[in-house]
């Protein structure tokens, strides 16, 4: 069999995302590579996929690492129109796409933990890191990079050894061995399908899937903001805001202000 030379460039018959995929055997970070490509708007929809990262980035400055080909590590570079340039849209889009893909692959419904962790059986199977960069390009002033790490085939022992007891993979949580390339391709196709809906201004399906996968509507929650925590019953949740009620007092909070939302019980 002919040796594959990386990076390998391949293409999917999608509308935008994945028309060009740059697949690396090893790279520092797929998000960093996508940021390098953000100076050219012709790279809209470019996917960077890597079997392994030497400097993978997670949220809050953490690192993100996984053994080679155990995790689908990819970044999508986008130049979204102004209406879509909201973190809540991007985080929910990526998390819902991963949740729907997991259902297709293993028949189980994943939950979203605010803002954008995907949990299966309560364990984190996917992390998402969204980064934005101003480009200076007149027609495409802002590039958005959506980085996704979806754990596919690590063993439970692997997470224990890495001191990650709250993490899991599709294999460790379901016993299902999945083909790495099929998972990667399935994810890219789903991201592309769902992004087209957003470009067409159709947000309702995404919003309702996001609310359902969060599972917080109607629950007693604690909302962590930059400078304080708010408790209350979550009466309403949309892309426009959260509506909390406690002791007859109501508070509306924009999603972008919210760091975490956790279900809580407290004495009434
Ligand atoms: C998190 O901390 O939950 C977010 C993790 C995001 C990891 C992915 S892996 C592919 C992409 N490249 C990176 O360097 N990070 C993201």
Coordinates of C-alpha atoms and ligand atoms in Angstrom, one line a residue:
X1 CA 0.0 0.0 0.0
X2 CA 1.3 3.5 -0.9
X3 CA 2.5 5.5 2.1
X4 CA 0.3 8.5 2.9
X5 CA 2.1 11.8 3.1
X6 CA 0.8 14.3 5.6
X7 CA -0.6 16.8 5.6
X8 CA -3.1 15.2 3.3
X9 CA -5.7 17.5 1.6
X10 CA -9.0 15.9 0.8
X11 CA -12.5 17.1 0.0
X12 CA -16.1 16.3 0.8
X13 CA -19.1 17.1 -1.4
X14 CA -20.5 19.5 1.2
X15 CA -21.7 23.1 0.7
X16 CA -19.0 24.9 2.7
X17 CA -17.5 23.1 5.7
X18 CA -15.2 20.3 4.6
X19 CA -14.9 21.2 0.9
X20 CA -11.3 21.3 1.9
X21 CA -9.9 19.2 4.7
X22 CA -6.3 19.4 5.8
X23 CA -5.4 16.2 7.7
X24 CA -2.3 16.1 9.8
X25 CA -0.7 13.1 11.4
X26 CA 0.6 15.4 14.1
X27 CA 0.4 19.2 14.6
X28 CA 0.8 21.6 17.5
X29 CA -2.9 22.6 17.6
X30 CA -5.6 22.5 14.9
X31 CA -6.9 25.8 16.2
X32 CA -3.5 27.4 15.8
X33 CA -3.3 26.2 12.2
X34 CA -6.8 27.5 11.5
X35 CA -5.8 30.9 13.0
X36 CA -2.9 31.0 10.5
X37 CA -5.3 30.5 7.6
X38 CA -7.6 33.2 8.9
X39 CA -6.0 35.9 6.8
X40 CA -7.6 34.7 3.7
X41 CA -11.4 34.6 3.4
X42 CA -11.1 32.1 0.6
X43 CA -10.4 29.6 3.4
X44 CA -14.0 29.9 4.7
X45 CA -15.2 26.4 5.7
X46 CA -11.6 25.0 5.8
X47 CA -11.3 22.0 8.2
X48 CA -8.1 21.1 9.9
X49 CA -8.0 17.6 11.2
X50 CA -5.2 16.0 13.3
X51 CA -4.5 12.5 14.6
X52 CA -2.5 14.0 17.4
X53 CA -1.7 17.5 18.8
X54 CA 1.5 18.4 20.7
X55 CA 0.0 21.7 22.1
X56 CA -3.7 21.2 22.0
X57 CA -5.6 24.0 23.7
X58 CA -8.6 23.7 26.0
X59 CA -10.8 26.3 27.7
X60 CA -9.4 28.5 30.4
X61 CA -5.8 28.1 29.1
X62 CA -5.8 24.4 29.8
X63 CA -4.1 21.8 27.6
X64 CA -5.9 19.2 25.6
X65 CA -4.2 15.9 24.7
X66 CA -5.2 12.5 23.4
X67 CA -3.3 9.5 22.1
X68 CA -2.9 9.4 18.3
X69 CA -6.2 8.7 16.5
X70 CA -8.1 8.1 19.7
X71 CA -10.0 11.4 19.4
X72 CA -11.3 13.4 16.5
X73 CA -9.4 16.7 16.8
X74 CA -10.6 19.2 14.4
X75 CA -11.0 22.9 13.8
X76 CA -13.4 24.7 11.4
X77 CA -12.5 28.1 10.1
X78 CA -15.4 30.4 9.3
X79 CA -16.1 33.9 8.3
X80 CA -19.6 34.2 9.6
X81 CA -22.1 36.9 8.6
X82 CA -22.8 39.6 11.2
X83 CA -26.0 37.9 12.4
X84 CA -24.1 34.8 13.4
X85 CA -21.2 36.4 15.2
X86 CA -22.5 35.5 18.6
X87 CA -20.7 33.0 20.9
X88 CA -24.0 31.4 22.0
X89 CA -24.8 30.5 18.4
X90 CA -21.5 28.9 17.7
X91 CA -21.2 27.0 21.0
X92 CA -24.7 25.6 20.6
X93 CA -24.2 24.8 16.9
X94 CA -21.1 22.7 17.6
X95 CA -22.4 21.1 20.8
X96 CA -25.7 20.1 19.2
X97 CA -24.0 18.8 16.1
X98 CA -21.8 16.6 18.3
X99 CA -24.9 15.4 20.3
X100 CA -26.8 14.5 17.2
X101 CA -23.8 12.7 15.7
X102 CA -23.4 10.7 18.9
X103 CA -27.1 9.7 18.7
X104 CA -26.5 8.6 15.1
X105 CA -23.4 6.6 16.0
X106 CA -24.4 4.9 19.3
X107 CA -28.1 5.6 19.8
X108 CA -27.7 7.5 23.0
X109 CA -28.7 11.1 23.9
X110 CA -25.8 13.3 25.0
X111 CA -26.3 16.3 27.3
X112 CA -24.7 19.7 27.0
X113 CA -23.1 21.1 30.1
X114 CA -23.1 24.9 29.8
X115 CA -21.5 26.4 27.9
X116 CA -20.2 23.7 25.5
X117 CA -19.1 20.4 27.0
X118 CA -20.9 17.4 25.7
X119 CA -21.6 14.7 28.3
X120 CA -22.5 11.1 27.9
X121 CA -23.6 9.2 31.0
X122 CA -22.4 12.2 32.9
X123 CA -18.9 12.0 31.5
X124 CA -17.3 14.6 29.2
X125 CA -16.8 13.1 25.8
X126 CA -16.3 16.3 23.9
X127 CA -14.8 19.7 24.5
X128 CA -15.2 22.7 22.2
X129 CA -13.0 25.8 22.0
X130 CA -14.2 28.8 20.0
X131 CA -11.7 31.5 19.2
X132 CA -12.3 34.7 17.2
X133 CA -9.8 36.9 15.4
X134 CA -10.1 40.2 13.7
X135 CA -8.7 39.9 10.2
X136 CA -8.5 43.4 8.9
X137 CA -10.3 42.2 5.7
X138 CA -12.9 44.7 4.7
X139 CA -15.6 42.2 3.7
X140 CA -14.8 39.5 6.4
X141 CA -13.7 41.4 9.5
X142 CA -13.9 38.5 11.9
X143 CA -12.8 35.0 11.6
X144 CA -14.2 32.3 13.9
X145 CA -12.4 29.1 14.7
X146 CA -14.4 26.3 16.2
X147 CA -12.2 23.6 17.7
X148 CA -13.7 20.3 18.6
X149 CA -12.1 17.4 20.5
X150 CA -14.4 14.3 20.5
X151 CA -13.1 11.3 22.4
X152 CA -13.7 8.2 20.4
X153 CA -11.5 5.2 21.5
X154 CA -9.6 6.0 24.7
X155 CA -10.1 3.3 27.4
X156 CA -11.3 4.0 30.9
X157 CA -7.8 3.2 32.1
X158 CA -6.4 5.8 29.8
X159 CA -8.5 8.5 31.5
X160 CA -7.6 7.2 34.9
X161 CA -3.9 7.3 34.1
X162 CA -4.3 10.9 32.8
X163 CA -6.1 11.8 36.1
X164 CA -9.3 12.7 34.2
X165 CA -12.0 10.7 36.1
X166 CA -14.8 12.9 34.7
X167 CA -13.9 12.2 31.0
X168 CA -14.9 9.3 28.8
X169 CA -14.9 8.2 25.2
X170 CA -17.5 6.7 23.0
X171 CA -15.7 3.4 23.4
X172 CA -15.2 3.6 27.2
X173 CA -18.9 4.6 27.8
X174 CA -20.7 2.4 25.2
X175 CA -18.3 -0.4 24.4
X176 CA -18.7 0.6 20.7
X177 CA -15.5 0.6 18.5
X178 CA -16.0 3.2 15.9
X179 CA -14.0 4.0 12.8
X180 CA -12.0 7.2 13.3
X181 CA -12.4 8.4 9.7
X182 CA -16.1 7.7 9.7
X183 CA -16.6 9.7 12.9
X184 CA -14.6 12.6 11.6
X185 CA -16.4 12.7 8.3
X186 CA -19.8 12.3 10.0
X187 CA -19.0 15.3 12.2
X188 CA -17.9 17.5 9.3
X189 CA -21.0 16.7 7.3
X190 CA -23.3 17.4 10.2
X191 CA -21.6 20.7 11.0
X192 CA -22.0 21.7 7.4
X193 CA -25.7 20.7 7.3
X194 CA -26.5 22.6 10.4
X195 CA -24.5 25.7 9.4
X196 CA -26.5 25.9 6.2
X197 CA -29.6 26.3 8.3
X198 CA -28.1 29.1 10.3
X199 CA -26.9 30.8 7.1
X200 CA -30.5 30.6 5.9
X201 CA -31.7 32.3 9.2
X202 CA -33.3 29.2 10.6
X203 CA -32.4 29.1 14.3
X204 CA -35.4 27.5 15.9
X205 CA -34.3 23.8 15.5
X206 CA -30.9 24.6 16.9
X207 CA -32.3 26.6 19.7
X208 CA -34.8 23.9 20.8
X209 CA -32.2 21.1 20.5
X210 CA -29.8 23.2 22.6
X211 CA -32.4 23.9 25.3
X212 CA -33.4 20.2 25.3
X213 CA -29.8 18.9 25.5
X214 CA -29.0 21.4 28.4
X215 CA -32.0 20.0 30.3
X216 CA -32.2 23.1 32.6
X217 CA -35.5 24.7 31.7
X218 CA -37.9 24.8 34.6
X219 CA -35.2 23.7 37.0
X220 CA -33.7 25.4 40.0
X221 CA -30.3 26.6 38.9
X222 CA -27.3 28.6 40.0
X223 CA -25.9 30.9 37.3
X224 CA -22.3 32.0 37.5
X225 CA -21.6 35.4 36.1
X226 CA -18.2 37.2 36.0
X227 CA -18.8 39.0 39.3
X228 CA -21.6 37.1 41.1
X229 CA -23.8 34.1 41.3
X230 CA -27.6 34.2 40.8
X231 CA -29.9 31.5 42.0
X232 CA -33.5 30.9 40.8
X233 CA -35.9 28.9 38.8
X234 CA -35.1 29.0 35.1
X235 CA -38.4 30.1 33.6
X236 CA -37.2 30.8 30.1
X237 CA -34.2 30.1 28.0
X238 CA -33.5 31.3 24.5
X239 CA -30.6 32.6 22.5
X240 CA -31.7 36.1 23.7
X241 CA -31.5 35.4 27.4
X242 CA -32.2 33.4 30.6
X243 CA -35.2 34.4 32.8
X244 CA -34.7 33.6 36.4
X245 CA -37.3 33.9 39.2
X246 CA -36.6 33.7 42.9
X247 CA -39.0 34.7 45.7
X248 CA -41.2 36.7 43.2
X249 CA -38.2 38.6 41.8
X250 CA -37.3 38.2 38.1
X251 CA -33.9 38.7 36.4
X252 CA -33.1 38.5 32.7
X253 CA -29.5 37.6 31.8
X254 CA -27.9 37.5 28.4
X255 CA -26.3 34.2 27.5
X256 CA -23.0 35.9 26.8
X257 CA -22.7 37.0 30.4
X258 CA -23.1 33.5 31.7
X259 CA -20.0 31.4 32.6
X260 CA -21.8 28.3 34.0
X261 CA -25.2 27.1 34.8
X262 CA -25.6 24.3 37.3
X263 CA -28.8 22.6 38.5
X264 CA -29.2 23.2 42.2
X265 CA -31.6 22.4 45.1
X266 CA -31.8 24.7 48.0
X267 CA -34.1 25.0 51.0
X268 CA -37.4 26.6 50.2
Ligands
LIG1 C1 -12.3 22.2 26.4 O1 -11.4 22.6 27.2 O2 -13.3 21.6 26.8 C2 -12.1 22.5 25.0 C3 -11.2 21.5 24.3 C4 -11.1 21.8 22.8 C5 -10.0 20.9 22.2 C6 -10.0 21.0 20.7 S1 -9.1 19.6 20.0 C7 -9.2 20.4 18.5 C8 -9.0 21.9 18.7 N1 -7.6 22.3 18.7 C9 -7.2 22.7 19.9 O3 -6.0 23.1 20.2 N2 -8.2 22.7 20.7 C10 -9.4 22.2 20.1

